[in-house]
Each structure stands twice: as structure tokens, then as C-alpha cells.
């Protein structure tokens, strides 16, 4: 691709994808050409955003992916349901499109093998949107670690605690089969594992998984899974990583690292490390040696502490063949971040036994898992799907989901009345 050409981008999923849509609106080297979402209300919100920013009529809007994928695009951002990214990523890659996939990359080993081979077959850029890797504190710790300031990692911890109960109606709509209601405790693990691996470059080789008990307040909203998941990971160098994530009370995003000659940690929002990161981050935004809009940087710094800006920025720079694309997360690193959670859930069923994490960089490893569909999704695993809670799915009455759906309907009505 010519260095002076804008990367034409389509966004599949206008809810989570709104920050990527916003990025393309302000970024000099990106052009938003299409948005697709099955939810008409979400498309209405996208229309309103485009009109506000003078882009109405310049971006095609679709409800059907088959129509969307026919657009003249260079790259697709997958911000659809988290459990459905892999099949769409394979489809896009095989059509010659670059892909940025939001979380998660896959939901079973079979999909992981197929995705790795699609990336290798296509030769296109695949980037994983683990935005927590681009929080200021994490980026500062990575910079220091790669400069040797902490030595070799011995032990690290990552936590992503997010009580979503107050917004559950807005993100599940009262749908009993919504992926968020059906996911298992160790599934959404990349926010806690990913940044530690991105800082250190470590390769996870084994994991022990733990599942916390059910929570009555979450059952009352339709959750099937345990309240939180924990992974105890051993890496190829012998380092140990503790990862904790789930819907316990309040919010916390925190990373800690102990090396052979030093240590570091972020604050509980992932925004500070050694109390110098904010100055560093502001300086970096204005001194990156790439052609991009400073207005985009200033705008996107509001989205997840600037993290959403950088995941898209590095993706675009990787496509353009620039050195600054080096922090983009490729398929192998993406699976290093996700597979510990999948294998950890197998460990829970095995009585918290340590299990090997396969390295799908090699064909020999892939061949072992080419037909492995072990997961909680009946659409993928069929009758062999395992429960979302290891001791058996709790029985939740239809009235619970009807209540959540009613909360969503009322909120939508209130928003329409205000408009």
C-alpha cells in the first residue's frame, strides 16, 4: 500500500465499535467507509455520530454482513459479539482484508488453529485489540522492562475487576443466550493476562485454573458463570503470573511486576507507574514520528485512557509498513493471551490440575487440536458443550431475563424521549 494512501476501514459492530469509528473520523491515515450492525438502534446512534461530525452520506450503513463485506475496503474491525470473531476474521483474511479483532480472538482450539492458518495463508495484518496493553502505566512498564530496568521477570500479577451489574441490561438486552450470560469464569482473561505478556514478551506454557462461586446478585441478572476466574500461569522462563478477572465489586485495573533487579506496578486504573507516566504519555502523543492527526490523539485519549487510540494507531501503522506498527499484537501473541483462560477452565474441570498451554506457532501443535471444539457454546461444540459453571448451570427463570429486557426497553424509550 502506498505510504500516502488512507487505509479504508469498515467496522463490524457499531456498539463496541464506536470508538474505532471515532478514531477513523479524526485520524489522518484512515478513512471510514462502512459500518455494519444487526441492531437498528445502534445504526441510528452511528448515523447521529456521523451527522454530528459532517460524515453523513460518506459512510455506508448495513445490517447484513454479506452486503457489508462487498464494500471497497482495505481492513475490517471486528467489534461484533466476542465469541464470534474467529469465523469472521477467517472470512475477511481469505478475502484479502487486514483484520483488527476485538476481544476475544477465538472460543475453542479448533478456531484457534483455523485462525492462525488463515493469517499465515493470507499474508495480511491481523491485530488483536487488547486495549489494556496500551494503558499509560502498562506502556511505561513495557518501555522500562524492554530497557532492562527491572531485569528478568520472576513474578507478575494482573487484575481486571469490573462489576458490570449496573449496565447488564444495556449489554445483554435480556437475551438468555447472549454470550455474556453464557461465558465461563476464566473466559474474559486477556485484560488481566495480556498486558503482563505484552510488557515482558513471556510465553505461557502451563496454567492452573480456579473458578469463584456463584453470586446471588449476579444470578438475579441472568449470569450463569462463577463470579470471577483466576489463572496461575507458568512461563517458558519459569516466571509465575497470577491473573484475576471478573464481576466482583467495584472496578480495578492493576498490574504488578517483580524482576531480578527491580519492580513496578500501576495504580488501580492502570494509568500511573512510578508517578511519571502521565507526563511521559502526553509527550509521546506529540512526538510519535508518524503522520497522524493530533486531534485524533487528543480525542481518543478520553477512550479507555487513550488505549483505544493506540490499538488502532498501531494497526494502521502496521498495515502501512511502518516501524511504529511493532506494538500491534499479532495472532500468536493474541493466543498467548487468550489460551491460558480456555485451558484454565479445563483445569477447573480436572480438579485444578496444571495443564499445558499449546504453542500454535508450530504445525505439530496445531495438528493435536485441529478438531478440538471444547467450549461452552452449543453452536460450536454441539451436544458436547460444557456448562458455563463447572458444577452445572444454575436454573434461572425466564422472568429474570424478562426483567432485564424491560429495563433495556425503558432506557431506550427514555433516550428517545430526550432526543
mmCIF file of C-alpha atoms in Angstrom, residues 194-418:
data_model
loop_
_atom_site.group_PDB
_atom_site.id
_atom_site.type_symbol
_atom_site.label_atom_id
_atom_site.label_comp_id
_atom_site.label_asym_id
_atom_site.label_seq_id
_atom_site.Cartn_x
_atom_site.Cartn_y
_atom_site.Cartn_z
ATOM 1 C CA UNK A 194 -2.407 -9.604 28.096
ATOM 2 C CA UNK A 195 -0.574 -6.567 29.485
ATOM 3 C CA UNK A 196 1.869 -8.698 31.502
ATOM 4 C CA UNK A 197 2.778 -10.707 28.403
ATOM 5 C CA UNK A 198 2.993 -7.574 26.263
ATOM 6 C CA UNK A 199 5.315 -5.937 28.793
ATOM 7 C CA UNK A 200 7.636 -8.902 29.160
ATOM 8 C CA UNK A 201 7.353 -10.919 25.937
ATOM 9 C CA UNK A 202 6.982 -14.074 28.061
ATOM 10 C CA UNK A 203 5.433 -17.246 26.617
ATOM 11 C CA UNK A 204 2.895 -19.065 28.848
ATOM 12 C CA UNK A 205 3.445 -22.830 28.955
ATOM 13 C CA UNK A 206 1.145 -24.152 31.709
ATOM 14 C CA UNK A 207 -1.800 -22.996 33.821
ATOM 15 C CA UNK A 208 -3.886 -23.898 36.853
ATOM 16 C CA UNK A 209 -7.423 -22.545 36.791
ATOM 17 C CA UNK A 210 -9.822 -21.537 39.561
ATOM 18 C CA UNK A 211 -13.475 -20.551 39.449
ATOM 19 C CA UNK A 212 -15.085 -18.484 42.220
ATOM 20 C CA UNK A 213 -18.598 -19.416 43.430
ATOM 21 C CA UNK A 214 -21.829 -18.047 42.010
ATOM 22 C CA UNK A 215 -23.069 -14.690 43.284
ATOM 23 C CA UNK A 216 -26.803 -14.251 44.119
ATOM 24 C CA UNK A 217 -26.803 -10.636 42.935
ATOM 25 C CA UNK A 218 -25.423 -11.712 39.537
ATOM 26 C CA UNK A 219 -27.765 -14.692 39.232
ATOM 27 C CA UNK A 220 -30.590 -12.185 39.592
ATOM 28 C CA UNK A 221 -29.423 -10.624 36.307
ATOM 29 C CA UNK A 222 -29.003 -13.878 34.396
ATOM 30 C CA UNK A 223 -25.300 -14.685 34.810
ATOM 31 C CA UNK A 224 -24.527 -18.405 34.531
ATOM 32 C CA UNK A 225 -20.826 -18.235 35.356
ATOM 33 C CA UNK A 226 -18.822 -18.090 38.557
ATOM 34 C CA UNK A 227 -18.209 -14.593 39.895
ATOM 35 C CA UNK A 228 -14.568 -14.460 38.800
ATOM 36 C CA UNK A 229 -11.772 -16.533 37.332
ATOM 37 C CA UNK A 230 -8.155 -16.938 38.401
ATOM 38 C CA UNK A 231 -5.259 -18.302 36.343
ATOM 39 C CA UNK A 232 -1.892 -19.243 37.811
ATOM 40 C CA UNK A 233 0.425 -19.300 34.808
ATOM 41 C CA UNK A 234 3.994 -20.561 34.438
ATOM 42 C CA UNK A 235 6.018 -19.128 31.549
ATOM 43 C CA UNK A 236 8.831 -20.607 29.463
ATOM 44 C CA UNK A 237 11.439 -18.803 31.603
ATOM 45 C CA UNK A 238 9.942 -20.182 34.829
ATOM 46 C CA UNK A 239 8.228 -16.952 35.872
ATOM 47 C CA UNK A 240 4.801 -17.140 37.511
ATOM 48 C CA UNK A 241 1.845 -14.874 36.653
ATOM 49 C CA UNK A 242 -1.345 -14.551 38.670
ATOM 50 C CA UNK A 243 -4.334 -13.349 36.655
ATOM 51 C CA UNK A 244 -7.650 -12.388 38.306
ATOM 52 C CA UNK A 245 -10.721 -11.110 36.463
ATOM 53 C CA UNK A 246 -14.472 -10.972 36.883
ATOM 54 C CA UNK A 247 -17.514 -9.217 38.273
ATOM 55 C CA UNK A 248 -16.560 -8.668 41.872
ATOM 56 C CA UNK A 249 -17.492 -5.352 43.467
ATOM 57 C CA UNK A 250 -16.204 -2.038 42.127
ATOM 58 C CA UNK A 251 -13.593 -1.601 39.400
ATOM 59 C CA UNK A 252 -9.906 -2.264 39.235
ATOM 60 C CA UNK A 253 -7.289 -2.457 36.505
ATOM 61 C CA UNK A 254 -3.904 -3.211 38.050
ATOM 62 C CA UNK A 255 -0.571 -4.691 37.032
ATOM 63 C CA UNK A 256 2.470 -5.527 39.126
ATOM 64 C CA UNK A 257 5.852 -6.927 38.120
ATOM 65 C CA UNK A 258 8.839 -8.178 40.133
ATOM 66 C CA UNK A 259 12.120 -8.661 38.282
ATOM 67 C CA UNK A 260 15.636 -9.714 39.208
ATOM 68 C CA UNK A 261 16.777 -6.111 39.699
ATOM 69 C CA UNK A 262 13.611 -4.053 40.122
ATOM 70 C CA UNK A 263 9.836 -3.902 40.409
ATOM 71 C CA UNK A 264 6.921 -1.762 39.214
ATOM 72 C CA UNK A 265 3.172 -1.510 39.447
ATOM 73 C CA UNK A 266 0.387 0.639 38.065
ATOM 74 C CA UNK A 267 -2.319 2.372 40.039
ATOM 75 C CA UNK A 268 -5.729 0.717 40.237
ATOM 76 C CA UNK A 269 -6.838 2.317 36.968
ATOM 77 C CA UNK A 270 -3.773 1.256 35.008
ATOM 78 C CA UNK A 271 -2.883 4.886 34.452
ATOM 79 C CA UNK A 272 0.220 5.514 36.549
ATOM 80 C CA UNK A 273 3.573 3.839 37.098
ATOM 81 C CA UNK A 274 6.101 5.487 39.412
ATOM 82 C CA UNK A 275 4.007 8.672 39.135
ATOM 83 C CA UNK A 276 5.754 9.776 35.937
ATOM 84 C CA UNK A 277 3.634 8.075 33.324
ATOM 85 C CA UNK A 278 1.188 10.890 32.674
ATOM 86 C CA UNK A 279 3.984 13.268 31.652
ATOM 87 C CA UNK A 280 5.525 10.523 29.505
ATOM 88 C CA UNK A 281 2.209 9.728 27.828
ATOM 89 C CA UNK A 282 1.432 13.339 26.910
ATOM 90 C CA UNK A 283 4.926 13.754 25.494
ATOM 91 C CA UNK A 284 4.591 10.569 23.422
ATOM 92 C CA UNK A 285 1.336 11.747 21.881
ATOM 93 C CA UNK A 286 3.077 14.801 20.483
ATOM 94 C CA UNK A 287 6.391 13.250 19.430
ATOM 95 C CA UNK A 288 5.471 9.977 17.658
ATOM 96 C CA UNK A 289 7.333 10.118 14.349
ATOM 97 C CA UNK A 290 4.330 9.141 12.220
ATOM 98 C CA UNK A 291 1.806 11.023 10.133
ATOM 99 C CA UNK A 292 -1.331 11.158 12.231
ATOM 100 C CA UNK A 293 -3.797 13.725 13.432
ATOM 101 C CA UNK A 294 -3.056 15.208 16.825
ATOM 102 C CA UNK A 295 -6.763 15.956 17.134
ATOM 103 C CA UNK A 296 -7.366 12.194 16.931
ATOM 104 C CA UNK A 297 -4.869 11.614 19.732
ATOM 105 C CA UNK A 298 -6.392 14.308 21.893
ATOM 106 C CA UNK A 299 -9.896 12.973 21.266
ATOM 107 C CA UNK A 300 -9.097 9.311 21.741
ATOM 108 C CA UNK A 301 -7.187 9.877 24.985
ATOM 109 C CA UNK A 302 -10.671 10.050 26.523
ATOM 110 C CA UNK A 303 -11.456 6.492 25.398
ATOM 111 C CA UNK A 304 -10.108 3.969 27.914
ATOM 112 C CA UNK A 305 -7.290 6.316 28.909
ATOM 113 C CA UNK A 306 -6.021 6.586 25.324
ATOM 114 C CA UNK A 307 -5.816 2.812 24.906
ATOM 115 C CA UNK A 308 -8.373 2.620 22.090
ATOM 116 C CA UNK A 309 -6.388 5.204 20.163
ATOM 117 C CA UNK A 310 -3.178 3.219 20.300
ATOM 118 C CA UNK A 311 -4.645 -0.170 19.341
ATOM 119 C CA UNK A 312 -5.985 1.410 16.136
ATOM 120 C CA UNK A 313 -2.903 3.578 15.579
ATOM 121 C CA UNK A 314 -0.505 0.621 15.695
ATOM 122 C CA UNK A 315 -2.820 -1.409 13.439
ATOM 123 C CA UNK A 316 -2.814 1.305 10.765
ATOM 124 C CA UNK A 317 0.947 1.783 11.022
ATOM 125 C CA UNK A 318 1.480 -1.989 10.677
ATOM 126 C CA UNK A 319 -0.607 -2.007 7.508
ATOM 127 C CA UNK A 320 1.431 0.913 6.164
ATOM 128 C CA UNK A 321 4.636 -0.995 6.876
ATOM 129 C CA UNK A 322 5.996 1.452 9.421
ATOM 130 C CA UNK A 323 8.215 0.598 12.362
ATOM 131 C CA UNK A 324 5.666 2.066 14.773
ATOM 132 C CA UNK A 325 3.388 -0.866 13.967
ATOM 133 C CA UNK A 326 5.666 -3.074 16.030
ATOM 134 C CA UNK A 327 3.487 -2.807 19.133
ATOM 135 C CA UNK A 328 0.499 -4.205 17.272
ATOM 136 C CA UNK A 329 -0.472 -7.570 18.787
ATOM 137 C CA UNK A 330 -0.231 -10.391 16.231
ATOM 138 C CA UNK A 331 -2.131 -13.688 16.173
ATOM 139 C CA UNK A 332 0.494 -15.630 18.142
ATOM 140 C CA UNK A 333 0.637 -13.094 20.975
ATOM 141 C CA UNK A 334 -3.171 -12.886 20.914
ATOM 142 C CA UNK A 335 -3.451 -16.622 21.522
ATOM 143 C CA UNK A 336 -0.768 -16.463 24.234
ATOM 144 C CA UNK A 337 -3.129 -14.023 25.966
ATOM 145 C CA UNK A 338 -6.348 -15.980 25.446
ATOM 146 C CA UNK A 339 -5.481 -19.679 25.613
ATOM 147 C CA UNK A 340 -4.493 -19.602 29.315
ATOM 148 C CA UNK A 341 -8.135 -18.785 30.137
ATOM 149 C CA UNK A 342 -9.542 -21.554 27.947
ATOM 150 C CA UNK A 343 -7.090 -24.119 29.303
ATOM 151 C CA UNK A 344 -7.674 -22.826 32.843
ATOM 152 C CA UNK A 345 -11.351 -23.760 32.550
ATOM 153 C CA UNK A 346 -10.294 -27.264 31.518
ATOM 154 C CA UNK A 347 -8.091 -27.239 34.617
ATOM 155 C CA UNK A 348 -11.124 -26.385 36.766
ATOM 156 C CA UNK A 349 -12.914 -29.486 35.431
ATOM 157 C CA UNK A 350 -9.740 -31.510 36.095
ATOM 158 C CA UNK A 351 -9.724 -30.532 39.783
ATOM 159 C CA UNK A 352 -7.357 -27.563 39.391
ATOM 160 C CA UNK A 353 -4.683 -29.691 37.797
ATOM 161 C CA UNK A 354 -1.829 -27.897 35.937
ATOM 162 C CA UNK A 355 -2.334 -28.232 32.175
ATOM 163 C CA UNK A 356 -0.091 -27.490 29.216
ATOM 164 C CA UNK A 357 -0.784 -24.392 27.087
ATOM 165 C CA UNK A 358 -0.080 -25.335 23.467
ATOM 166 C CA UNK A 359 2.061 -23.145 21.231
ATOM 167 C CA UNK A 360 0.235 -22.923 17.907
ATOM 168 C CA UNK A 361 3.243 -21.422 16.158
ATOM 169 C CA UNK A 362 4.107 -24.963 15.069
ATOM 170 C CA UNK A 363 2.142 -27.295 12.795
ATOM 171 C CA UNK A 364 2.828 -30.234 15.126
ATOM 172 C CA UNK A 365 0.995 -28.469 17.956
ATOM 173 C CA UNK A 366 -1.861 -27.447 15.681
ATOM 174 C CA UNK A 367 -2.460 -30.981 14.463
ATOM 175 C CA UNK A 368 -3.236 -32.100 18.016
ATOM 176 C CA UNK A 369 -6.057 -29.574 18.347
ATOM 177 C CA UNK A 370 -7.376 -29.273 14.796
ATOM 178 C CA UNK A 371 -10.744 -30.793 15.725
ATOM 179 C CA UNK A 372 -10.951 -29.684 19.383
ATOM 180 C CA UNK A 373 -14.247 -27.780 19.856
ATOM 181 C CA UNK A 374 -14.297 -27.948 23.676
ATOM 182 C CA UNK A 375 -16.166 -24.845 24.893
ATOM 183 C CA UNK A 376 -19.479 -23.729 26.402
ATOM 184 C CA UNK A 377 -21.151 -22.726 23.116
ATOM 185 C CA UNK A 378 -23.581 -25.355 21.738
ATOM 186 C CA UNK A 379 -23.358 -23.687 18.300
ATOM 187 C CA UNK A 380 -19.687 -24.710 18.193
ATOM 188 C CA UNK A 381 -19.421 -27.751 20.464
ATOM 189 C CA UNK A 382 -22.901 -29.179 19.860
ATOM 190 C CA UNK A 383 -24.085 -31.717 22.412
ATOM 191 C CA UNK A 384 -20.586 -31.830 23.885
ATOM 192 C CA UNK A 385 -20.731 -28.225 25.107
ATOM 193 C CA UNK A 386 -19.720 -27.911 28.753
ATOM 194 C CA UNK A 387 -21.695 -25.828 31.273
ATOM 195 C CA UNK A 388 -20.786 -22.196 31.922
ATOM 196 C CA UNK A 389 -20.423 -23.066 35.613
ATOM 197 C CA UNK A 390 -18.327 -26.168 36.235
ATOM 198 C CA UNK A 391 -20.703 -27.606 38.839
ATOM 199 C CA UNK A 392 -23.622 -27.315 36.412
ATOM 200 C CA UNK A 393 -25.510 -24.329 35.080
ATOM 201 C CA UNK A 394 -27.821 -22.752 37.654
ATOM 202 C CA UNK A 395 -31.535 -22.737 36.853
ATOM 203 C CA UNK A 396 -32.601 -19.192 36.051
ATOM 204 C CA UNK A 397 -36.283 -18.377 35.481
ATOM 205 C CA UNK A 398 -37.456 -16.681 32.274
ATOM 206 C CA UNK A 399 -38.767 -13.854 34.458
ATOM 207 C CA UNK A 400 -35.189 -12.820 35.250
ATOM 208 C CA UNK A 401 -34.399 -12.230 31.587
ATOM 209 C CA UNK A 402 -37.790 -10.587 31.042
ATOM 210 C CA UNK A 403 -36.965 -8.154 33.847
ATOM 211 C CA UNK A 404 -33.601 -7.287 32.305
ATOM 212 C CA UNK A 405 -35.208 -6.874 28.859
ATOM 213 C CA UNK A 406 -37.776 -4.496 30.343
ATOM 214 C CA UNK A 407 -35.001 -2.407 31.920
ATOM 215 C CA UNK A 408 -33.375 -2.135 28.482
ATOM 216 C CA UNK A 409 -36.653 -1.177 26.760
ATOM 217 C CA UNK A 410 -37.356 1.555 29.309
ATOM 218 C CA UNK A 411 -33.882 3.013 28.944
ATOM 219 C CA UNK A 412 -34.245 3.087 25.159
ATOM 220 C CA UNK A 413 -37.626 4.833 25.476
ATOM 221 C CA UNK A 414 -36.180 7.440 27.836
ATOM 222 C CA UNK A 415 -33.329 8.119 25.417
ATOM 223 C CA UNK A 416 -35.759 8.529 22.506
ATOM 224 C CA UNK A 417 -37.924 10.923 24.516
ATOM 225 C CA UNK A 418 -34.921 13.072 25.379
#
